[in-house]
mmCIF file of C-alpha atoms in Angstrom:
data_model
loop_
_atom_site.group_PDB
_atom_site.id
_atom_site.type_symbol
_atom_site.label_atom_id
_atom_site.label_comp_id
_atom_site.label_asym_id
_atom_site.label_seq_id
_atom_site.Cartn_x
_atom_site.Cartn_y
_atom_site.Cartn_z
ATOM 1 C CA MET A 1 74.851 5.374 -22.395
ATOM 2 C CA ARG A 2 73.243 4.587 -25.745
ATOM 3 C CA LYS A 3 75.184 2.084 -27.800
ATOM 4 C CA THR A 4 75.308 0.785 -31.333
ATOM 5 C CA PHE A 5 71.976 -1.068 -31.479
ATOM 6 C CA ILE A 6 69.721 1.855 -30.637
ATOM 7 C CA THR A 7 71.828 4.274 -32.671
ATOM 8 C CA THR A 8 71.599 1.996 -35.699
ATOM 9 C CA VAL A 9 67.837 1.581 -35.377
ATOM 10 C CA ILE A 10 67.317 5.309 -35.072
ATOM 11 C CA SER A 11 69.518 5.980 -38.070
ATOM 12 C CA LEU A 12 67.309 3.720 -40.180
ATOM 13 C CA PHE A 13 64.258 5.876 -39.515
ATOM 14 C CA VAL A 14 63.180 8.336 -42.149
ATOM 15 C CA SER A 15 62.244 11.751 -40.805
ATOM 16 C CA VAL A 16 58.704 12.685 -41.774
ATOM 17 C CA ALA A 17 56.886 15.820 -40.584
ATOM 18 C CA GLY A 18 59.295 16.242 -37.696
ATOM 19 C CA PHE A 19 59.075 12.730 -36.258
ATOM 20 C CA ALA A 20 60.616 9.375 -37.053
ATOM 21 C CA GLN A 21 58.965 6.784 -39.243
ATOM 22 C CA THR A 22 59.735 3.152 -38.594
ATOM 23 C CA THR A 23 58.844 -0.362 -39.714
ATOM 24 C CA ALA A 24 57.096 -3.229 -37.998
ATOM 25 C CA GLN A 25 60.332 -5.220 -37.851
ATOM 26 C CA GLU A 26 62.157 -2.374 -36.125
ATOM 27 C CA VAL A 27 59.374 -2.156 -33.557
ATOM 28 C CA LEU A 28 59.597 -5.896 -32.957
ATOM 29 C CA ASP A 29 63.379 -5.733 -32.547
ATOM 30 C CA ILE A 30 63.135 -3.065 -29.859
ATOM 31 C CA THR A 31 60.241 -4.854 -28.167
ATOM 32 C CA ARG A 32 62.282 -8.046 -27.942
ATOM 33 C CA LEU A 33 65.211 -6.065 -26.584
ATOM 34 C CA ALA A 34 63.170 -4.640 -23.707
ATOM 35 C CA ASN A 35 61.570 -7.980 -22.929
ATOM 36 C CA ASP A 36 64.845 -9.885 -23.066
ATOM 37 C CA TYR A 37 66.341 -7.423 -20.604
ATOM 38 C CA PHE A 38 63.492 -8.096 -18.189
ATOM 39 C CA MET A 39 63.505 -11.885 -18.575
ATOM 40 C CA ALA A 40 67.279 -12.043 -18.101
ATOM 41 C CA LYS A 41 67.125 -9.907 -14.970
ATOM 42 C CA HIS A 42 64.184 -11.889 -13.560
ATOM 43 C CA ASN A 43 65.256 -15.325 -14.745
ATOM 44 C CA VAL A 44 63.451 -17.071 -11.872
ATOM 45 C CA PRO A 45 59.878 -15.998 -12.616
ATOM 46 C CA GLU A 46 58.389 -17.552 -9.495
ATOM 47 C CA ALA A 47 60.757 -15.698 -7.152
ATOM 48 C CA ASP A 48 59.234 -13.280 -4.668
ATOM 49 C CA THR A 49 59.844 -9.554 -5.031
ATOM 50 C CA TYR A 50 61.540 -7.572 -2.303
ATOM 51 C CA VAL A 51 60.815 -3.859 -2.513
ATOM 52 C CA HIS A 52 60.519 -1.206 0.202
ATOM 53 C CA GLY A 53 61.631 -3.771 2.757
ATOM 54 C CA LYS A 54 58.708 -6.098 2.050
ATOM 55 C CA THR A 55 58.549 -9.527 0.439
ATOM 56 C CA ARG A 56 55.682 -10.017 -2.014
ATOM 57 C CA PRO A 57 54.727 -13.001 -4.201
ATOM 58 C CA SER A 58 55.364 -12.603 -7.912
ATOM 59 C CA SER A 59 51.633 -12.885 -8.569
ATOM 60 C CA LEU A 60 51.180 -9.281 -7.440
ATOM 61 C CA TRP A 61 49.626 -6.723 -9.790
ATOM 62 C CA THR A 62 52.910 -5.258 -11.020
ATOM 63 C CA ARG A 63 53.965 -8.639 -12.383
ATOM 64 C CA GLY A 64 50.468 -9.334 -13.643
ATOM 65 C CA VAL A 65 50.732 -6.294 -15.906
ATOM 66 C CA TYR A 66 54.086 -7.533 -17.205
ATOM 67 C CA TYR A 67 52.485 -10.840 -18.196
ATOM 68 C CA GLU A 68 49.704 -9.014 -20.015
ATOM 69 C CA GLY A 69 52.456 -7.518 -22.123
ATOM 70 C CA LEU A 70 54.268 -10.823 -22.552
ATOM 71 C CA THR A 71 51.123 -12.581 -23.783
ATOM 72 C CA ALA A 72 50.647 -9.755 -26.280
ATOM 73 C CA LEU A 73 54.245 -10.205 -27.426
ATOM 74 C CA TYR A 74 53.734 -13.944 -27.827
ATOM 75 C CA ASP A 75 50.736 -13.276 -30.052
ATOM 76 C CA ILE A 76 53.010 -11.535 -32.583
ATOM 77 C CA ASP A 77 56.239 -13.390 -31.772
ATOM 78 C CA PRO A 78 55.330 -16.940 -30.695
ATOM 79 C CA GLN A 79 58.473 -18.179 -28.967
ATOM 80 C CA GLN A 80 58.237 -21.249 -26.746
ATOM 81 C CA ARG A 81 60.460 -19.636 -24.130
ATOM 82 C CA TYR A 82 57.716 -17.099 -23.435
ATOM 83 C CA ILE A 83 55.242 -19.906 -22.746
ATOM 84 C CA ASP A 84 57.752 -21.724 -20.564
ATOM 85 C CA TYR A 85 58.350 -18.548 -18.555
ATOM 86 C CA ILE A 86 54.600 -17.978 -18.118
ATOM 87 C CA ASP A 87 53.849 -21.554 -17.112
ATOM 88 C CA ARG A 88 56.703 -21.754 -14.624
ATOM 89 C CA TRP A 89 55.331 -18.633 -12.935
ATOM 90 C CA ALA A 90 51.661 -19.624 -13.062
ATOM 91 C CA ASN A 91 52.250 -23.213 -11.945
ATOM 92 C CA HIS A 92 54.111 -21.914 -8.927
ATOM 93 C CA HIS A 93 51.084 -19.805 -7.989
ATOM 94 C CA GLN A 94 48.704 -22.685 -8.798
ATOM 95 C CA TRP A 95 46.814 -20.503 -11.282
ATOM 96 C CA THR A 96 45.239 -18.733 -8.318
ATOM 97 C CA PRO A 97 44.797 -15.013 -7.598
ATOM 98 C CA ARG A 98 47.205 -13.493 -5.159
ATOM 99 C CA ASN A 99 45.871 -13.982 -1.615
ATOM 100 C CA GLY A 100 43.641 -16.853 -2.679
ATOM 101 C CA VAL A 101 40.115 -17.395 -3.943
ATOM 102 C CA ASN A 102 38.533 -15.264 -1.232
ATOM 103 C CA THR A 103 40.208 -12.020 -2.279
ATOM 104 C CA THR A 104 38.113 -9.116 -3.543
ATOM 105 C CA ASP A 105 41.100 -6.899 -4.313
ATOM 106 C CA ALA A 106 41.365 -6.038 -8.012
ATOM 107 C CA ASP A 107 45.158 -5.949 -7.709
ATOM 108 C CA ASP A 108 45.109 -9.617 -6.673
ATOM 109 C CA GLN A 109 43.060 -10.568 -9.722
ATOM 110 C CA CYS A 110 45.258 -8.976 -12.385
ATOM 111 C CA CYS A 111 47.347 -12.128 -12.827
ATOM 112 C CA ALA A 112 44.217 -14.005 -13.936
ATOM 113 C CA GLN A 113 44.236 -12.249 -17.306
ATOM 114 C CA THR A 114 47.259 -14.399 -18.155
ATOM 115 C CA TYR A 115 45.749 -17.523 -16.625
ATOM 116 C CA ILE A 116 42.661 -17.153 -18.832
ATOM 117 C CA TRP A 117 44.849 -16.520 -21.883
ATOM 118 C CA ARG A 118 46.663 -19.813 -21.255
ATOM 119 C CA TYR A 119 43.423 -21.675 -20.593
ATOM 120 C CA ARG A 120 42.163 -20.638 -24.001
ATOM 121 C CA MET A 121 45.265 -22.216 -25.548
ATOM 122 C CA THR A 122 45.180 -25.475 -23.594
ATOM 123 C CA GLN A 123 41.631 -25.947 -22.252
ATOM 124 C CA GLU A 124 43.208 -27.175 -18.993
ATOM 125 C CA LYS A 125 40.613 -26.464 -16.315
ATOM 126 C CA ARG A 126 43.210 -26.044 -13.569
ATOM 127 C CA MET A 127 44.182 -22.800 -15.270
ATOM 128 C CA ILE A 128 40.752 -21.216 -14.919
ATOM 129 C CA VAL A 129 38.852 -22.904 -12.084
ATOM 130 C CA PRO A 130 40.429 -20.851 -9.250
ATOM 131 C CA ILE A 131 39.612 -17.486 -10.832
ATOM 132 C CA ILE A 132 36.046 -18.582 -11.576
ATOM 133 C CA GLU A 133 35.652 -19.572 -7.934
ATOM 134 C CA ASN A 134 37.164 -16.251 -6.879
ATOM 135 C CA VAL A 135 34.927 -13.990 -8.956
ATOM 136 C CA ASP A 136 31.814 -16.047 -8.235
ATOM 137 C CA ARG A 137 32.467 -15.543 -4.526
ATOM 138 C CA GLN A 138 32.967 -11.816 -5.030
ATOM 139 C CA MET A 139 29.785 -11.467 -7.032
ATOM 140 C CA LEU A 140 27.793 -13.098 -4.217
ATOM 141 C CA THR A 141 28.682 -10.161 -1.946
ATOM 142 C CA ASP A 142 26.573 -7.934 -4.213
ATOM 143 C CA LYS A 143 28.792 -4.941 -3.416
ATOM 144 C CA LYS A 144 29.316 -2.414 -6.192
ATOM 145 C CA ASN A 145 32.143 -0.302 -4.795
ATOM 146 C CA TYR A 146 35.172 -2.560 -5.038
ATOM 147 C CA TRP A 147 36.817 -0.470 -7.766
ATOM 148 C CA TRP A 148 37.172 2.782 -5.865
ATOM 149 C CA TRP A 149 40.455 3.692 -7.595
ATOM 150 C CA ILE A 150 40.811 3.718 -11.355
ATOM 151 C CA ASP A 151 43.813 1.385 -11.510
ATOM 152 C CA ALA A 152 41.402 -1.353 -10.431
ATOM 153 C CA ILE A 153 39.479 -1.029 -13.682
ATOM 154 C CA GLN A 154 42.491 -2.291 -15.600
ATOM 155 C CA MET A 155 43.485 -4.894 -13.060
ATOM 156 C CA ALA A 156 40.109 -6.611 -12.804
ATOM 157 C CA MET A 157 37.550 -5.544 -15.402
ATOM 158 C CA PRO A 158 39.200 -7.419 -18.314
ATOM 159 C CA VAL A 159 39.133 -10.586 -16.187
ATOM 160 C CA TYR A 160 35.337 -10.414 -16.068
ATOM 161 C CA ALA A 161 35.096 -9.640 -19.776
ATOM 162 C CA GLU A 162 37.369 -12.565 -20.613
ATOM 163 C CA LEU A 163 35.400 -14.917 -18.384
ATOM 164 C CA ALA A 164 32.137 -13.793 -19.966
ATOM 165 C CA LYS A 165 33.440 -14.656 -23.416
ATOM 166 C CA THR A 166 35.229 -17.840 -22.373
ATOM 167 C CA THR A 167 32.340 -19.334 -20.395
ATOM 168 C CA GLY A 168 29.482 -17.810 -22.363
ATOM 169 C CA GLN A 169 27.998 -16.491 -19.112
ATOM 170 C CA ARG A 170 26.747 -12.927 -19.367
ATOM 171 C CA LYS A 171 26.672 -12.512 -15.594
ATOM 172 C CA TYR A 172 30.373 -11.696 -15.478
ATOM 173 C CA MET A 173 30.076 -8.735 -17.806
ATOM 174 C CA ASP A 174 26.879 -7.588 -16.103
ATOM 175 C CA TYR A 175 28.730 -7.427 -12.816
ATOM 176 C CA ALA A 176 31.775 -5.740 -14.346
ATOM 177 C CA MET A 177 29.626 -3.000 -15.840
ATOM 178 C CA GLU A 178 27.966 -2.360 -12.483
ATOM 179 C CA GLN A 179 31.383 -1.942 -10.902
ATOM 180 C CA TYR A 180 32.577 0.268 -13.756
ATOM 181 C CA ARG A 181 29.547 2.531 -13.582
ATOM 182 C CA TYR A 182 30.016 2.922 -9.859
ATOM 183 C CA SER A 183 33.598 4.113 -10.366
ATOM 184 C CA ARG A 184 32.635 6.309 -13.282
ATOM 185 C CA ASN A 185 29.503 7.924 -11.915
ATOM 186 C CA VAL A 186 29.255 7.507 -8.141
ATOM 187 C CA GLU A 187 32.590 7.194 -6.343
ATOM 188 C CA GLY A 188 33.730 10.644 -5.244
ATOM 189 C CA GLY A 189 30.882 12.165 -7.229
ATOM 190 C CA GLY A 190 32.109 10.347 -10.336
ATOM 191 C CA LEU A 191 35.742 9.740 -11.269
ATOM 192 C CA PHE A 192 35.293 10.401 -14.999
ATOM 193 C CA ASP A 193 35.312 14.027 -16.118
ATOM 194 C CA VAL A 194 33.275 13.772 -19.297
ATOM 195 C CA LYS A 195 34.165 17.305 -20.389
ATOM 196 C CA LYS A 196 37.904 16.647 -20.181
ATOM 197 C CA GLY A 197 37.709 13.020 -21.257
ATOM 198 C CA LEU A 198 40.022 12.241 -18.334
ATOM 199 C CA TRP A 199 39.752 10.433 -15.003
ATOM 200 C CA TRP A 200 40.578 11.335 -11.417
ATOM 201 C CA ARG A 201 42.620 8.600 -9.763
ATOM 202 C CA ASP A 202 40.261 8.334 -6.779
ATOM 203 C CA LYS A 203 38.023 10.565 -4.675
ATOM 204 C CA ASN A 204 41.050 12.203 -3.035
ATOM 205 C CA PHE A 205 42.041 13.816 -6.338
ATOM 206 C CA VAL A 206 38.644 15.129 -7.415
ATOM 207 C CA PRO A 207 38.490 18.961 -7.402
ATOM 208 C CA PRO A 208 38.923 21.066 -5.374
ATOM 209 C CA PHE A 209 42.186 19.097 -5.134
ATOM 210 C CA LYS A 210 44.898 20.750 -7.221
ATOM 211 C CA GLU A 211 48.494 20.057 -8.184
ATOM 212 C CA LYS A 212 51.108 22.265 -6.540
ATOM 213 C CA ASP A 213 51.016 24.560 -9.562
ATOM 214 C CA GLY A 214 47.234 24.938 -9.296
ATOM 215 C CA ALA A 215 46.329 22.586 -12.147
ATOM 216 C CA ASP A 216 43.833 19.730 -11.961
ATOM 217 C CA CYS A 217 45.402 16.373 -11.095
ATOM 218 C CA CYS A 218 44.875 13.912 -13.940
ATOM 219 C CA TRP A 219 47.457 11.140 -13.681
ATOM 220 C CA SER A 220 48.915 9.833 -16.907
ATOM 221 C CA ARG A 221 49.310 6.194 -15.910
ATOM 222 C CA GLY A 222 45.977 6.158 -14.079
ATOM 223 C CA ASN A 223 44.250 7.299 -17.252
ATOM 224 C CA GLY A 224 46.327 4.787 -19.169
ATOM 225 C CA TRP A 225 44.989 2.004 -16.978
ATOM 226 C CA VAL A 226 41.396 2.887 -17.821
ATOM 227 C CA TYR A 227 42.154 3.415 -21.511
ATOM 228 C CA ALA A 228 43.794 -0.002 -21.744
ATOM 229 C CA ALA A 229 40.964 -1.646 -19.821
ATOM 230 C CA LEU A 230 38.372 -0.256 -22.223
ATOM 231 C CA VAL A 231 40.312 -1.784 -25.102
ATOM 232 C CA ARG A 232 40.831 -5.127 -23.401
ATOM 233 C CA CYS A 233 37.124 -5.386 -22.600
ATOM 234 C CA MET A 234 35.937 -4.311 -26.050
ATOM 235 C CA MET A 235 38.258 -6.948 -27.532
ATOM 236 C CA GLU A 236 36.081 -9.551 -25.835
ATOM 237 C CA MET A 237 32.748 -8.266 -27.146
ATOM 238 C CA SER A 238 30.839 -7.872 -30.360
ATOM 239 C CA PRO A 239 30.600 -4.262 -31.571
ATOM 240 C CA LYS A 240 26.839 -4.816 -31.506
ATOM 241 C CA ASP A 241 26.858 -5.493 -27.769
ATOM 242 C CA PRO A 242 25.248 -2.631 -25.793
ATOM 243 C CA TYR A 243 28.134 -2.792 -23.328
ATOM 244 C CA TYR A 244 30.627 -2.411 -26.175
ATOM 245 C CA LYS A 245 28.792 0.683 -27.336
ATOM 246 C CA GLU A 246 28.800 2.107 -23.819
ATOM 247 C CA LEU A 247 32.535 1.562 -23.371
ATOM 248 C CA LYS A 248 33.208 2.827 -26.871
ATOM 249 C CA LYS A 249 31.694 6.217 -25.995
ATOM 250 C CA ASP A 250 34.120 6.610 -23.099
ATOM 251 C CA PHE A 251 37.003 5.375 -25.223
ATOM 252 C CA LEU A 252 36.296 8.051 -27.810
ATOM 253 C CA LEU A 253 35.979 10.754 -25.156
ATOM 254 C CA MET A 254 39.302 9.710 -23.682
ATOM 255 C CA SER A 255 40.990 9.533 -27.076
ATOM 256 C CA GLU A 256 39.977 13.095 -27.837
ATOM 257 C CA GLY A 257 40.870 14.278 -24.342
ATOM 258 C CA LEU A 258 44.352 12.791 -24.461
ATOM 259 C CA LEU A 259 45.272 14.536 -27.704
ATOM 260 C CA LYS A 260 45.248 17.932 -26.033
ATOM 261 C CA TRP A 261 47.962 17.022 -23.564
ATOM 262 C CA GLN A 262 50.581 15.350 -25.736
ATOM 263 C CA ARG A 263 53.935 17.043 -25.306
ATOM 264 C CA GLU A 264 55.736 18.655 -28.214
ATOM 265 C CA ASP A 265 58.223 15.770 -28.223
ATOM 266 C CA GLY A 266 55.421 13.193 -28.494
ATOM 267 C CA LEU A 267 55.262 11.839 -24.942
ATOM 268 C CA TRP A 268 52.808 12.639 -22.161
ATOM 269 C CA ASN A 269 53.745 14.038 -18.770
ATOM 270 C CA ALA A 270 53.152 12.054 -15.591
ATOM 271 C CA SER A 271 50.601 14.749 -14.761
ATOM 272 C CA LEU A 272 48.554 15.328 -17.891
ATOM 273 C CA VAL A 273 47.074 18.749 -17.229
ATOM 274 C CA SER A 274 49.940 20.129 -15.172
ATOM 275 C CA GLN A 275 52.759 20.854 -17.604
ATOM 276 C CA GLU A 276 55.017 22.632 -15.142
ATOM 277 C CA TRP A 277 56.788 20.061 -13.028
ATOM 278 C CA ALA A 278 56.006 16.364 -13.431
ATOM 279 C CA GLY A 279 57.898 15.701 -16.686
ATOM 280 C CA LYS A 280 57.649 13.036 -19.357
ATOM 281 C CA GLU A 281 56.807 9.451 -18.496
ATOM 282 C CA ILE A 282 56.424 6.337 -20.649
ATOM 283 C CA SER A 283 54.138 3.861 -18.878
ATOM 284 C CA GLY A 284 51.178 6.165 -19.473
ATOM 285 C CA THR A 285 52.440 7.038 -22.942
ATOM 286 C CA ALA A 286 52.758 3.362 -23.889
ATOM 287 C CA LEU A 287 49.187 2.662 -22.804
ATOM 288 C CA PHE A 288 47.959 5.571 -24.910
ATOM 289 C CA ILE A 289 49.820 4.115 -27.907
ATOM 290 C CA TYR A 290 48.181 0.780 -27.144
ATOM 291 C CA GLY A 291 44.672 2.200 -27.146
ATOM 292 C CA MET A 292 45.099 4.511 -30.118
ATOM 293 C CA ALA A 293 46.736 1.851 -32.298
ATOM 294 C CA TRP A 294 43.937 -0.565 -31.491
ATOM 295 C CA GLY A 295 41.335 2.109 -32.119
ATOM 296 C CA ILE A 296 42.701 2.816 -35.591
ATOM 297 C CA GLN A 297 42.804 -0.862 -36.499
ATOM 298 C CA ASN A 298 39.220 -1.377 -35.405
ATOM 299 C CA GLY A 299 37.795 1.653 -37.153
ATOM 300 C CA LEU A 300 37.077 3.673 -34.012
ATOM 301 C CA LEU A 301 39.744 6.316 -34.591
ATOM 302 C CA LYS A 302 40.744 8.068 -37.801
ATOM 303 C CA ALA A 303 44.245 7.148 -38.901
ATOM 304 C CA LYS A 304 44.830 10.567 -40.400
ATOM 305 C CA LYS A 305 44.318 12.157 -37.001
ATOM 306 C CA TYR A 306 45.806 9.589 -34.618
ATOM 307 C CA ARG A 307 48.539 7.846 -36.581
ATOM 308 C CA PRO A 308 50.926 10.860 -36.444
ATOM 309 C CA VAL A 309 50.308 11.082 -32.690
ATOM 310 C CA ILE A 310 51.352 7.452 -32.227
ATOM 311 C CA ASP A 311 54.325 7.677 -34.590
ATOM 312 C CA LYS A 312 55.652 10.707 -32.756
ATOM 313 C CA ALA A 313 55.248 9.080 -29.353
ATOM 314 C CA TRP A 314 56.980 5.872 -30.412
ATOM 315 C CA SER A 315 59.840 7.720 -32.045
ATOM 316 C CA THR A 316 60.598 9.631 -28.863
ATOM 317 C CA ILE A 317 60.315 6.569 -26.634
ATOM 318 C CA VAL A 318 62.951 4.822 -28.732
ATOM 319 C CA LYS A 319 65.193 7.858 -29.041
ATOM 320 C CA ASP A 320 64.999 9.179 -25.483
ATOM 321 C CA CYS A 321 63.920 6.317 -23.210
ATOM 322 C CA VAL A 322 65.151 2.893 -24.372
ATOM 323 C CA HIS A 323 68.674 2.024 -23.222
ATOM 324 C CA ALA A 324 71.021 -0.053 -25.359
ATOM 325 C CA ASP A 325 70.537 -3.100 -23.125
ATOM 326 C CA GLY A 326 66.724 -2.820 -23.112
ATOM 327 C CA PHE A 327 66.303 -1.000 -19.801
ATOM 328 C CA LEU A 328 63.455 1.508 -19.993
ATOM 329 C CA GLY A 329 64.030 5.009 -18.691
ATOM 330 C CA PHE A 330 61.370 7.521 -17.660
ATOM 331 C CA VAL A 331 59.129 4.942 -15.969
ATOM 332 C CA GLN A 332 57.428 6.377 -12.895
ATOM 333 C CA GLY A 333 57.550 4.188 -9.815
ATOM 334 C CA THR A 334 54.524 3.119 -7.839
ATOM 335 C CA GLY A 335 52.213 5.533 -6.079
ATOM 336 C CA ALA A 336 48.778 7.072 -6.199
ATOM 337 C CA GLY A 337 49.440 10.046 -8.433
ATOM 338 C CA PRO A 338 51.884 12.152 -10.435
ATOM 339 C CA ALA A 339 53.752 13.479 -7.400
ATOM 340 C CA ASP A 340 54.853 10.027 -6.225
ATOM 341 C CA SER A 341 58.197 8.425 -7.088
ATOM 342 C CA GLN A 342 59.546 11.671 -8.493
ATOM 343 C CA PRO A 343 61.810 12.613 -10.134
ATOM 344 C CA VAL A 344 61.367 10.343 -13.146
ATOM 345 C CA THR A 345 64.528 10.265 -15.257
ATOM 346 C CA TYR A 346 66.350 8.405 -18.004
ATOM 347 C CA ASP A 347 68.653 6.532 -15.626
ATOM 348 C CA LYS A 348 66.490 6.077 -12.540
ATOM 349 C CA ALA A 349 65.096 2.580 -12.019
ATOM 350 C CA PRO A 350 61.524 2.543 -10.647
ATOM 351 C CA ASP A 351 60.822 0.541 -7.501
ATOM 352 C CA PHE A 352 59.000 -2.039 -9.626
ATOM 353 C CA GLU A 353 60.010 -2.166 -13.278
ATOM 354 C CA ASP A 354 57.775 -5.057 -14.285
ATOM 355 C CA TYR A 355 54.598 -3.045 -14.923
ATOM 356 C CA GLY A 356 56.578 -0.457 -16.907
ATOM 357 C CA THR A 357 57.837 -3.220 -19.175
ATOM 358 C CA GLY A 358 54.326 -4.641 -19.418
ATOM 359 C CA CYS A 359 52.868 -1.299 -20.486
ATOM 360 C CA PHE A 360 55.658 -0.901 -23.020
ATOM 361 C CA LEU A 361 55.035 -4.376 -24.468
ATOM 362 C CA LEU A 362 51.308 -3.686 -24.808
ATOM 363 C CA GLY A 363 51.874 -0.426 -26.658
ATOM 364 C CA ALA A 364 54.679 -1.798 -28.812
ATOM 365 C CA THR A 365 52.852 -4.935 -29.909
ATOM 366 C CA GLU A 366 49.701 -3.071 -30.888
ATOM 367 C CA TYR A 367 51.799 -0.525 -32.783
ATOM 368 C CA TYR A 368 53.551 -3.415 -34.539
ATOM 369 C CA LYS A 369 50.193 -4.788 -35.680
ATOM 370 C CA LEU A 370 49.160 -1.369 -36.942
ATOM 371 C CA LEU A 371 52.352 -1.059 -38.985
ATOM 372 C CA LYS A 372 51.902 -4.571 -40.404
ATOM 373 C CA VAL A 373 48.430 -3.684 -41.656
ATOM 374 C CA LYS A 374 48.805 0.028 -42.473
ATOM 375 C CA LYS A 375 51.751 0.346 -44.812
#
């Protein structure tokens, strides 16, 4: 049930061209609300998760994505309690990828994006040495097919980009681009559909695979992972870098491709191309906001074209998805595609809610920055 806070915030919006217009402060208020809900519920950050009858360490990928969002929130709202929460978690895991320095699983490496972020603040080597050892070991295998599913691009590729910038060693970005190109062009015949500007989740979803209604299967959150990864890697590079230019081309193709599939209410369905059954979903939507807001701020996307798209999406997230206590509705649970963890509803809690909050924080904080700059 929606209560006074959300109702009041919505009532402050001014209706423009059929969607709600808001301010940076209102975005920050709602972002804090969602994050506070999560931190209160998970007030022991080092505690293991227990989902589907299995205990997992809190350094798993779902929590890693949450911390990506929390670091982004800290950058616009620098509260010491966020740092304390991060450090308590990371110290418990000894600033090491899940499953140790020998892992080659991108999901295990996601947490390192936060470790590197903290290292840049403190210059404490213990925060970065384990991930350097981990990726150096992986690179020695000389394999190029580790990222066979597109989620992996978000989980791991920014780690390599961040290490390249932090250490000044180009080898990390060279390796990341080899992995990326394999996923894009080779795996399953190429997981990126250049004509659509959208990605197949993995080789199992490449045509002739179809959704149950006969449509192509392009997963919202899977595409969101890649879109966010492109942004997070380009953030680490000069626009003059050839790799930046290469990733920028795909970012622009995706940006154009995503426009076609936005719902009338401003969100995107869990299945982008199939509009019949999967329904609206906000983890993918939030990642699209994240990328588009960043693209506008950095001159890659035209505000006149993309700003209304973002405004409309944010308005509907707040109106239809954010509960009064900060719980986020319409977050799809884990899986490999749109059909998993269905149905997605306003009241249903996903199996893991940490990555949904992380995606939301990423989109919200970048939208906040856009509103602060673009009055």
